[in-house]
PDB file of C-alpha atoms in Angstrom:
ATOM      1  CA  MET A 565       7.010  18.962   9.523  1.00 92.00           C
ATOM      2  CA  ALA A 566       9.712  19.367   6.862  1.00 97.00           C
ATOM      3  CA  VAL A 567      10.748  22.108   4.516  1.00 97.00           C
ATOM      4  CA  SER A 568      12.348  21.673   1.037  1.00 98.00           C
ATOM      5  CA  SER A 569      15.973  22.986   0.846  1.00 98.00           C
ATOM      6  CA  ASP A 570      14.723  25.902  -1.366  1.00 98.00           C
ATOM      7  CA  GLY A 571      11.974  26.813   1.007  1.00 97.00           C
ATOM      8  CA  VAL A 572       9.217  26.329  -1.448  1.00 97.00           C
ATOM      9  CA  LEU A 573       7.359  23.409   0.214  1.00 98.00           C
ATOM     10  CA  THR A 574       6.455  22.837   3.752  1.00 97.00           C
ATOM     11  CA  VAL A 575       4.894  19.428   4.471  1.00 97.00           C
ATOM     12  CA  GLU A 576       3.312  18.128   7.683  1.00 95.00           C
ATOM     13  CA  THR A 577       1.086  15.154   8.609  1.00 95.00           C
ATOM     14  CA  ARG A 578      -2.612  16.151   8.992  1.00 93.00           C
ATOM     15  CA  PRO A 579      -5.543  14.379  10.526  1.00 90.00           C
ATOM     16  CA  TYR A 580      -7.247  11.496   8.513  1.00 92.00           C
ATOM     17  CA  ALA A 581      -3.730  10.157   7.696  1.00 94.00           C
ATOM     18  CA  ALA A 582      -3.188  12.987   5.282  1.00 95.00           C
ATOM     19  CA  VAL A 583      -0.270  15.318   4.410  1.00 96.00           C
ATOM     20  CA  GLY A 584      -0.725  19.149   4.185  1.00 94.00           C
ATOM     21  CA  ILE A 585       1.498  20.959   1.674  1.00 96.00           C
ATOM     22  CA  THR A 586       2.042  24.645   1.759  1.00 95.00           C
ATOM     23  CA  ILE A 587       3.658  26.279  -1.293  1.00 96.00           C
ATOM     24  CA  ASN A 588       5.684  29.488  -1.248  1.00 96.00           C
ATOM     25  CA  TRP A 589       7.381  30.376  -4.553  1.00 97.00           C
ATOM     26  CA  ARG A 590       8.533  33.692  -3.124  1.00 95.00           C
ATOM     27  CA  ALA A 591      11.233  31.695  -1.161  1.00 96.00           C
ATOM     28  CA  LYS A 592      12.705  30.662  -4.560  1.00 96.00           C
ATOM     29  CA  TRP A 593      11.819  33.872  -6.455  1.00 96.00           C
ATOM     30  CA  PRO A 594      11.518  36.813  -3.997  1.00 94.00           C
ATOM     31  CA  SER A 595      10.855  39.355  -6.611  1.00 91.00           C
ATOM     32  CA  GLY A 596       8.775  37.190  -8.982  1.00 85.00           C
ATOM     33  CA  PRO A 597       7.612  36.078 -11.320  1.00 88.00           C
ATOM     34  CA  ASP A 598       4.730  34.499  -9.707  1.00 89.00           C
ATOM     35  CA  PRO A 599       3.567  31.164 -11.037  1.00 94.00           C
ATOM     36  CA  TRP A 600      -0.186  30.975 -11.931  1.00 94.00           C
ATOM     37  CA  THR A 601      -0.514  27.289 -11.154  1.00 96.00           C
ATOM     38  CA  THR A 602       1.398  24.661  -9.402  1.00 97.00           C
ATOM     39  CA  VAL A 603       1.432  20.828  -9.802  1.00 97.00           C
ATOM     40  CA  VAL A 604       2.633  18.799  -6.827  1.00 98.00           C
ATOM     41  CA  THR A 605       3.866  15.195  -7.253  1.00 98.00           C
ATOM     42  CA  ARG A 606       4.230  12.591  -4.587  1.00 98.00           C
ATOM     43  CA  VAL A 607       7.395  10.476  -4.750  1.00 97.00           C
ATOM     44  CA  VAL A 608       7.733   7.222  -3.040  1.00 96.00           C
ATOM     45  CA  GLY A 609      10.952   5.413  -4.099  1.00 94.00           C
ATOM     46  CA  THR A 610      10.655   5.144  -7.890  1.00 94.00           C
ATOM     47  CA  LYS A 611       6.984   5.578  -7.948  1.00 94.00           C
ATOM     48  CA  THR A 612       5.343   8.947  -8.591  1.00 96.00           C
ATOM     49  CA  ALA A 613       1.696  10.269  -8.500  1.00 97.00           C
ATOM     50  CA  ARG A 614       0.020  13.621  -8.786  1.00 97.00           C
ATOM     51  CA  VAL A 615      -1.479  14.991  -5.675  1.00 97.00           C
ATOM     52  CA  ARG A 616      -5.303  15.156  -6.157  1.00 93.00           C
ATOM     53  CA  SER A 617      -5.828  18.725  -4.917  1.00 92.00           C
ATOM     54  CA  ALA A 618      -2.656  20.080  -6.780  1.00 94.00           C
ATOM     55  CA  HIS A 619      -3.127  18.964 -10.378  1.00 96.00           C
ATOM     56  CA  PRO A 620      -3.032  21.917 -10.554  1.00 96.00           C
ATOM     57  CA  VAL A 621      -3.504  24.334  -7.582  1.00 94.00           C
ATOM     58  CA  TYR A 622      -3.730  28.025  -8.272  1.00 93.00           C
ATOM     59  CA  THR A 623      -0.890  29.990  -6.661  1.00 92.00           C
ATOM     60  CA  PRO A 624      -1.657  33.723  -6.952  1.00 86.00           C
ATOM     61  CA  GLY A 625       1.126  35.760  -5.486  1.00 89.00           C
ATOM     62  CA  GLY A 626       3.243  32.619  -5.454  1.00 93.00           C
ATOM     63  CA  TYR A 627       1.367  31.042  -2.577  1.00 93.00           C
ATOM     64  CA  GLY A 628      -0.867  28.029  -2.325  1.00 92.00           C
ATOM     65  CA  TYR A 629      -2.037  25.129  -0.117  1.00 92.00           C
ATOM     66  CA  ALA A 630      -2.857  21.514  -1.152  1.00 93.00           C
ATOM     67  CA  GLN A 631      -3.515  18.345   0.774  1.00 94.00           C
ATOM     68  CA  ASP A 632      -2.812  14.817  -0.132  1.00 96.00           C
ATOM     69  CA  ASN A 633      -5.521  12.575   1.401  1.00 95.00           C
ATOM     70  CA  GLU A 634      -4.188   9.450  -0.230  1.00 96.00           C
ATOM     71  CA  PRO A 635      -0.445   8.928   0.839  1.00 97.00           C
ATOM     72  CA  PRO A 636       0.679   5.481   1.730  1.00 96.00           C
ATOM     73  CA  LEU A 637       0.628   4.821   5.397  1.00 96.00           C
ATOM     74  CA  SER A 638       3.718   4.800   7.744  1.00 95.00           C
ATOM     75  CA  THR A 639       5.977   5.541   4.812  1.00 95.00           C
ATOM     76  CA  SER A 640       8.693   8.159   4.057  1.00 97.00           C
ATOM     77  CA  VAL A 641       7.019  10.286   1.267  1.00 98.00           C
ATOM     78  CA  SER A 642       8.598  13.133  -0.645  1.00 98.00           C
ATOM     79  CA  TYR A 643       6.948  15.963  -2.554  1.00 98.00           C
ATOM     80  CA  ARG A 644       7.981  18.006  -5.437  1.00 98.00           C
ATOM     81  CA  ALA A 645       6.312  21.206  -6.981  1.00 98.00           C
ATOM     82  CA  ASP A 646       6.336  22.363 -10.553  1.00 98.00           C
ATOM     83  CA  ALA A 647       5.460  25.937 -11.303  1.00 97.00           C
ATOM     84  CA  TYR A 648       3.629  26.944 -14.542  1.00 97.00           C
ATOM     85  CA  SER A 649       2.797  30.368 -16.077  1.00 95.00           C
ATOM     86  CA  GLY A 650      -0.597  31.460 -17.192  1.00 92.00           C
ATOM     87  CA  ALA A 651       0.240  30.165 -20.576  1.00 94.00           C
ATOM     88  CA  GLY A 652       0.895  26.748 -19.247  1.00 94.00           C
ATOM     89  CA  VAL A 653       4.738  26.957 -19.594  1.00 96.00           C
ATOM     90  CA  LEU A 654       6.917  25.223 -16.973  1.00 97.00           C
ATOM     91  CA  MET A 655       8.798  27.962 -15.064  1.00 97.00           C
ATOM     92  CA  GLY A 656      10.834  25.732 -12.775  1.00 97.00           C
ATOM     93  CA  SER A 657      10.705  23.142  -9.952  1.00 98.00           C
ATOM     94  CA  SER A 658      11.167  22.989  -6.238  1.00 98.00           C
ATOM     95  CA  THR A 659      13.471  20.710  -4.394  1.00 98.00           C
ATOM     96  CA  THR A 660      11.752  17.791  -2.531  1.00 98.00           C
ATOM     97  CA  ALA A 661      10.378  17.862   1.035  1.00 98.00           C
ATOM     98  CA  THR A 662      10.010  14.460   2.890  1.00 98.00           C
ATOM     99  CA  VAL A 663       7.685  13.513   5.713  1.00 98.00           C
ATOM    100  CA  THR A 664       6.927  10.195   7.388  1.00 97.00           C
ATOM    101  CA  THR A 665       3.125   9.593   7.019  1.00 96.00           C
ATOM    102  CA  ALA A 666       0.821   8.455   9.776  1.00 94.00           C
ATOM    103  CA  GLY A 667      -0.289   4.952  10.208  1.00 94.00           C
ATOM    104  CA  VAL A 668      -3.407   3.141  11.639  1.00 93.00           C
ATOM    105  CA  SER A 669      -4.162   3.410  15.386  1.00 91.00           C
ATOM    106  CA  ALA A 670      -3.736   0.418  17.554  1.00 89.00           C
ATOM    107  CA  SER A 671      -7.550   0.025  17.921  1.00 87.00           C
ATOM    108  CA  ALA A 672      -8.154  -0.438  14.184  1.00 89.00           C
ATOM    109  CA  ASP A 673      -6.994  -2.483  11.229  1.00 88.00           C
ATOM    110  CA  ALA A 674      -7.200   0.001   8.344  1.00 91.00           C
ATOM    111  CA  TRP A 675      -8.166   3.323   6.956  1.00 94.00           C
ATOM    112  CA  LEU A 676     -11.141   3.289   4.606  1.00 94.00           C
ATOM    113  CA  LYS A 677     -11.144   6.663   2.815  1.00 95.00           C
ATOM    114  CA  GLY A 678     -13.626   8.377   0.514  1.00 93.00           C
ATOM    115  CA  VAL A 679     -11.661   9.616  -2.426  1.00 93.00           C
ATOM    116  CA  ASP A 680     -14.230  12.236  -3.513  1.00 87.00           C
ATOM    117  CA  ASN A 681     -15.481  12.837   0.188  1.00 88.00           C
ATOM    118  CA  PRO A 682     -12.421  12.552   2.501  1.00 91.00           C
ATOM    119  CA  HIS A 683     -14.418  13.963   5.345  1.00 89.00           C
ATOM    120  CA  LEU A 684     -16.238  10.668   5.458  1.00 91.00           C
ATOM    121  CA  SER A 685     -12.991   8.667   5.881  1.00 93.00           C
ATOM    122  CA  ARG A 686     -12.545   6.630   9.038  1.00 93.00           C
ATOM    123  CA  GLU A 687     -10.567   3.856  10.634  1.00 92.00           C
ATOM    124  CA  VAL A 688     -12.181   0.471  10.495  1.00 90.00           C
ATOM    125  CA  ILE A 689     -11.926  -3.003  12.058  1.00 85.00           C
ATOM    126  CA  LEU A 690     -11.858  -5.820   9.479  1.00 81.00           C
ATOM    127  CA  ALA A 691     -12.486  -9.484   9.415  1.00 71.00           C
ATOM    128  CA  ALA A 692     -10.997 -11.704   6.743  1.00 59.00           C
ATOM    129  CA  PRO A 693     -12.717 -11.236   3.396  1.00 51.00           C
ATOM    130  CA  LEU A 694     -15.344 -13.851   2.469  1.00 44.00           C
ATOM    131  CA  GLY A 695     -15.151 -15.227  -1.082  1.00 44.00           C
ATOM    132  CA  GLU A 696     -11.993 -13.369  -1.909  1.00 45.00           C
ATOM    133  CA  SER A 697     -10.575 -13.799  -5.370  1.00 43.00           C
ATOM    134  CA  TRP A 698      -8.007 -12.292  -7.727  1.00 40.00           C
ATOM    135  CA  ASP A 699      -9.664 -12.163 -11.060  1.00 41.00           C
ATOM    136  CA  GLN A 700      -7.747 -13.360 -14.178  1.00 34.00           C
ATOM    137  CA  GLY A 701      -8.473 -13.114 -17.866  1.00 31.00           C
ATOM    138  CA  ALA A 702     -10.461 -10.690 -20.049  1.00 29.00           C
ATOM    139  CA  GLU A 703     -12.933  -8.673 -17.953  1.00 33.00           C
ATOM    140  CA  VAL A 704     -14.193  -5.098 -18.070  1.00 33.00           C
ATOM    141  CA  PHE A 705     -15.815  -3.279 -15.214  1.00 35.00           C
ATOM    142  CA  TYR A 706     -17.633   0.009 -15.729  1.00 34.00           C
ATOM    143  CA  PRO A 707     -17.784   1.944 -12.303  1.00 37.00           C
ATOM    144  CA  GLN A 708     -20.646   4.317 -11.907  1.00 38.00           C
ATOM    145  CA  PRO A 709     -20.088   7.885 -10.599  1.00 37.00           C
ATOM    146  CA  ALA A 710     -21.343   8.740  -7.129  1.00 39.00           C
ATOM    147  CA  ALA A 711     -24.814  10.069  -6.766  1.00 40.00           C
ATOM    148  CA  GLY A 712     -24.933  13.729  -7.990  1.00 38.00           C
ATOM    149  CA  SER A 713     -21.443  13.484  -9.519  1.00 35.00           C
ATOM    150  CA  SER A 714     -20.529  13.942 -13.160  1.00 35.00           C
ATOM    151  CA  VAL A 715     -17.168  12.150 -12.663  1.00 35.00           C
ATOM    152  CA  ALA A 716     -16.702   9.091 -15.102  1.00 36.00           C
ATOM    153  CA  TYR A 717     -14.215   6.785 -13.505  1.00 34.00           C
ATOM    154  CA  PRO A 718     -11.842   4.957 -15.797  1.00 36.00           C
ATOM    155  CA  VAL A 719     -12.420   1.323 -16.928  1.00 35.00           C
ATOM    156  CA  VAL A 720     -10.291  -1.292 -15.330  1.00 38.00           C
ATOM    157  CA  TRP A 721      -9.121  -4.100 -17.477  1.00 36.00           C
ATOM    158  CA  GLN A 722      -7.970  -7.360 -16.092  1.00 38.00           C
ATOM    159  CA  SER A 723      -5.559  -9.411 -17.910  1.00 37.00           C
ATOM    160  CA  ALA A 724      -2.937 -12.120 -17.334  1.00 35.00           C
ATOM    161  CA  ALA A 725      -0.464  -9.485 -16.434  1.00 39.00           C
ATOM    162  CA  GLN A 726      -2.854  -7.608 -14.040  1.00 46.00           C
ATOM    163  CA  THR A 727      -4.943  -8.984 -11.334  1.00 59.00           C
ATOM    164  CA  ALA A 728      -7.734  -7.080  -9.574  1.00 66.00           C
ATOM    165  CA  PHE A 729      -9.365  -7.756  -6.171  1.00 69.00           C
ATOM    166  CA  ARG A 730     -12.833  -8.747  -5.964  1.00 75.00           C
ATOM    167  CA  GLY A 731     -14.405  -9.997  -2.743  1.00 76.00           C
ATOM    168  CA  ARG A 732     -16.349  -9.252   0.280  1.00 77.00           C
ATOM    169  CA  LEU A 733     -15.083  -7.218   3.251  1.00 80.00           C
ATOM    170  CA  ARG A 734     -16.614  -7.387   6.726  1.00 80.00           C
ATOM    171  CA  LEU A 735     -16.461  -4.143   8.757  1.00 84.00           C
ATOM    172  CA  ARG A 736     -17.022  -4.272  12.457  1.00 82.00           C
ATOM    173  CA  VAL A 737     -19.926  -1.895  13.648  1.00 81.00           C
ATOM    174  CA  GLY A 738     -20.361  -0.883  17.313  1.00 77.00           C
ATOM    175  CA  SER A 739     -23.388   1.333  17.171  1.00 78.00           C
ATOM    176  CA  SER A 740     -26.222   2.598  14.990  1.00 77.00           C
ATOM    177  CA  ALA A 741     -24.433   5.896  14.552  1.00 82.00           C
ATOM    178  CA  GLU A 742     -21.336   4.040  13.259  1.00 83.00           C
ATOM    179  CA  TRP A 743     -23.611   2.101  10.848  1.00 82.00           C
ATOM    180  CA  ASP A 744     -24.842   5.450   9.489  1.00 84.00           C
ATOM    181  CA  ALA A 745     -21.392   6.885   9.145  1.00 88.00           C
ATOM    182  CA  LEU A 746     -20.036   3.795   7.420  1.00 87.00           C
ATOM    183  CA  TYR A 747     -23.015   3.469   5.158  1.00 85.00           C
ATOM    184  CA  ALA A 748     -22.545   7.070   4.080  1.00 88.00           C
ATOM    185  CA  LEU A 749     -18.972   6.369   3.329  1.00 91.00           C
ATOM    186  CA  LEU A 750     -19.746   3.264   1.306  1.00 89.00           C
ATOM    187  CA  GLY A 751     -22.131   5.068  -0.865  1.00 87.00           C
ATOM    188  CA  SER A 752     -19.887   8.201  -1.460  1.00 88.00           C
ATOM    189  CA  GLY A 753     -17.979   6.768  -4.570  1.00 89.00           C
ATOM    190  CA  VAL A 754     -14.623   5.195  -4.954  1.00 92.00           C
ATOM    191  CA  LEU A 755     -13.029   4.042  -1.695  1.00 93.00           C
ATOM    192  CA  LEU A 756      -9.289   3.656  -0.758  1.00 95.00           C
ATOM    193  CA  LEU A 757      -8.631   0.886   1.581  1.00 92.00           C
ATOM    194  CA  GLN A 758      -5.309   1.205   3.420  1.00 93.00           C
ATOM    195  CA  ALA A 759      -4.528  -1.536   5.888  1.00 87.00           C
ATOM    196  CA  SER A 760      -1.913  -1.646   8.520  1.00 84.00           C
ATOM    197  CA  SER A 761       1.151  -3.858   7.898  1.00 77.00           C
ATOM    198  CA  SER A 762      -0.065  -6.398  10.447  1.00 74.00           C
ATOM    199  CA  CYS A 763      -3.406  -6.792   8.807  1.00 72.00           C
ATOM    200  CA  ALA A 764      -3.753  -9.826   6.552  1.00 62.00           C
ATOM    201  CA  VAL A 765      -6.913  -8.766   4.791  1.00 65.00           C
ATOM    202  CA  ALA A 766      -5.122  -6.335   2.197  1.00 66.00           C
ATOM    203  CA  SER A 767      -1.415  -6.448   1.459  1.00 71.00           C
ATOM    204  CA  ARG A 768      -1.476  -3.253  -0.555  1.00 81.00           C
ATOM    205  CA  ASP A 769      -3.469  -0.090  -1.030  1.00 89.00           C
ATOM    206  CA  LEU A 770      -6.753  -0.817  -2.941  1.00 88.00           C
ATOM    207  CA  TYR A 771      -9.004   1.637  -4.751  1.00 91.00           C
ATOM    208  CA  LEU A 772     -12.474  -0.112  -4.502  1.00 90.00           C
ATOM    209  CA  ARG A 773     -16.003   0.358  -5.808  1.00 88.00           C
ATOM    210  CA  ARG A 774     -18.841  -0.912  -3.649  1.00 86.00           C
ATOM    211  CA  LEU A 775     -21.108  -3.370  -5.420  1.00 80.00           C
ATOM    212  CA  GLY A 776     -23.350  -4.082  -2.523  1.00 68.00           C
ATOM    213  CA  ALA A 777     -23.554  -3.970   1.315  1.00 62.00           C
ATOM    214  CA  GLN A 778     -25.744  -5.671   4.008  1.00 60.00           C
ATOM    215  CA  ARG A 779     -25.817  -5.571   7.710  1.00 59.00           C
ATOM    216  CA  ASP A 780     -25.061  -8.696   9.609  1.00 55.00           C
ATOM    217  CA  GLN A 781     -26.178  -8.333  13.222  1.00 52.00           C
ATOM    218  CA  PRO A 782     -26.904 -10.990  15.779  1.00 48.00           C
ATOM    219  CA  GLY A 783     -30.227 -11.196  17.486  1.00 48.00           C
ATOM    220  CA  GLY A 784     -31.093  -8.559  20.105  1.00 48.00           C
ATOM    221  CA  THR A 785     -30.333  -4.894  20.157  1.00 50.00           C
ATOM    222  CA  ALA A 786     -26.618  -5.035  21.081  1.00 51.00           C
ATOM    223  CA  TRP A 787     -24.270  -3.785  18.363  1.00 47.00           C
ATOM    224  CA  THR A 788     -21.108  -5.039  19.931  1.00 52.00           C
ATOM    225  CA  LEU A 789     -20.940  -8.028  17.362  1.00 56.00           C
ATOM    226  CA  GLY A 790     -22.411  -6.215  14.426  1.00 74.00           C
ATOM    227  CA  TRP A 791     -20.769  -6.203  10.961  1.00 77.00           C
ATOM    228  CA  ILE A 792     -21.421  -4.735   7.602  1.00 81.00           C
ATOM    229  CA  GLU A 793     -20.649  -6.946   4.768  1.00 80.00           C
ATOM    230  CA  VAL A 794     -19.384  -5.173   1.563  1.00 83.00           C
ATOM    231  CA  ASP A 795     -19.014  -6.686  -1.928  1.00 84.00           C
ATOM    232  CA  VAL A 796     -16.245  -4.756  -3.609  1.00 85.00           C
ATOM    233  CA  ILE A 797     -14.173  -4.724  -6.781  1.00 86.00           C
ATOM    234  CA  GLU A 798     -10.884  -2.972  -7.397  1.00 86.00           C
ATOM    235  CA  VAL A 799     -10.864  -0.102  -9.813  1.00 86.00           C
ATOM    236  CA  ASP A 800      -8.157   2.372 -11.198  1.00 88.00           C
ATOM    237  CA  ARG A 801      -7.319   5.383  -9.100  1.00 91.00           C
ATOM    238  CA  PRO A 802      -9.755   8.173 -10.256  1.00 91.00           C
ATOM    239  CA  ALA A 803      -8.176  10.838 -12.426  1.00 91.00           C
ATOM    240  CA  THR A 804      -6.661  13.711 -10.413  1.00 93.00           C
ATOM    241  CA  THR A 805      -6.788  16.502 -13.126  1.00 93.00           C
ATOM    242  CA  GLY A 806      -8.856  19.444 -11.929  1.00 90.00           C
ATOM    243  CA  SER A 807      -9.863  18.006  -8.494  1.00 89.00           C
ATOM    244  CA  PRO A 808     -10.780  20.483  -5.767  1.00 85.00           C
ATOM    245  CA  LEU A 809      -8.917  20.951  -2.504  1.00 84.00           C
ATOM    246  CA  MET A 810     -10.723  18.988   0.281  1.00 82.00           C
ATOM    247  CA  VAL A 811      -9.584  19.388   3.911  1.00 81.00           C
ATOM    248  CA  PRO A 812     -11.607  17.129   6.262  1.00 80.00           C
ATOM    249  CA  GLY A 813     -12.744  19.157   9.403  1.00 74.00           C
ATOM    250  CA  TRP A 814     -12.127  22.610   7.936  1.00 72.00           C
ATOM    251  CA  SER A 815     -14.168  24.960   5.835  1.00 69.00           C
ATOM    252  CA  HIS A 816     -14.508  28.585   5.195  1.00 67.00           C
ATOM    253  CA  ASP A 817     -17.544  28.663   7.491  1.00 73.00           C
ATOM    254  CA  ILE A 818     -15.416  27.207  10.304  1.00 70.00           C
ATOM    255  CA  ARG A 819     -12.746  29.727   9.633  1.00 70.00           C
ATOM    256  CA  ASP A 820     -15.028  32.635   9.564  1.00 72.00           C
ATOM    257  CA  ALA A 821     -16.818  31.528  12.821  1.00 77.00           C
ATOM    258  CA  ALA A 822     -13.568  32.093  14.600  1.00 78.00           C
ATOM    259  CA  TYR A 823     -13.824  35.875  14.034  1.00 79.00           C
ATOM    260  CA  ALA A 824     -16.443  38.156  15.592  1.00 79.00           C
ATOM    261  CA  THR A 825     -16.790  40.202  12.418  1.00 79.00           C
ATOM    262  CA  TYR A 826     -16.103  40.014   8.665  1.00 72.00           C
ATOM    263  CA  THR A 827     -13.757  42.982   9.137  1.00 79.00           C
ATOM    264  CA  LEU A 828     -11.534  40.975  11.656  1.00 81.00           C
ATOM    265  CA  ALA A 829     -11.672  37.936   9.218  1.00 75.00           C
ATOM    266  CA  ASP A 830     -10.635  40.075   6.268  1.00 73.00           C
ATOM    267  CA  ALA A 831      -7.854  41.594   8.341  1.00 78.00           C
ATOM    268  CA  ALA A 832      -6.566  38.038   9.261  1.00 77.00           C
ATOM    269  CA  TYR A 833      -6.629  36.958   5.626  1.00 71.00           C
ATOM    270  CA  GLY A 834      -5.558  40.087   4.012  1.00 69.00           C
ATOM    271  CA  THR A 835      -2.720  38.525   1.834  1.00 71.00           C
ATOM    272  CA  TYR A 836      -2.345  35.681  -0.598  1.00 63.00           C
ATOM    273  CA  ASN A 837       0.132  34.177   1.787  1.00 67.00           C
ATOM    274  CA  ALA A 838      -2.413  34.177   4.628  1.00 67.00           C
ATOM    275  CA  LEU A 839      -5.202  32.750   2.430  1.00 62.00           C
ATOM    276  CA  ALA A 840      -2.825  29.842   1.233  1.00 61.00           C
ATOM    277  CA  LYS A 841      -1.881  28.681   4.564  1.00 59.00           C
ATOM    278  CA  GLY A 842      -4.883  26.331   4.751  1.00 61.00           C
ATOM    279  CA  PRO A 843      -6.249  25.035   8.075  1.00 59.00           C
TER     280      PRO A 843
END
């Protein structure tokens, strides 16, 4: 866990190789004013990116919580917050808070994350891609939104200056339950593949769209040598503006179930600060 020098941001690693971000503008402005919204930016070296659940996040009372489900693995990552009034005027910025992100466990090769459904994310075992290519020249791909979603993902243009991955990934499957979980993930929308540094399948983080998938299982009922073969193409990172907060493994129902009565739950979350602390 790390805290920015002005006390505004507290960042810590979370399950699913994520980073939790707690916002407290009262540490900077004890008597107000309270920002209406906050935008959080991830900084890695010279590269910056908006945090999906904080573009913006509402911060009533000066407090808020966001979670970055897409940080690079095993990397020193910094976060900065910008405060905005109800009129959208920049009020000020925090100093940065820096944390080293989680990596891939020794039993896996990569994280395969659901961008719109991070609770489906899971570590996977990969084989070398089949028919891998890096497309050159004029090509346009129009990704389709996930079922039931109105999100229109941006078009990816490939040119001589930009190459995009297109190929087939093989994912190890050890049981029928794992098949079901992986198939749900593969059908959830845009995927983020983050391989460990020792994995030769992907040398960088890839946002992918599934084109097709099939099960490759040897004869018999054993799943110990089963694979899912997935045809994929690289796409742009989906837009972050207005994205909701998603915290895998936590929900309001789970929080409420920890209390015997609504009165006790209300008492435990009686302030904006308590509500903003997240899971």
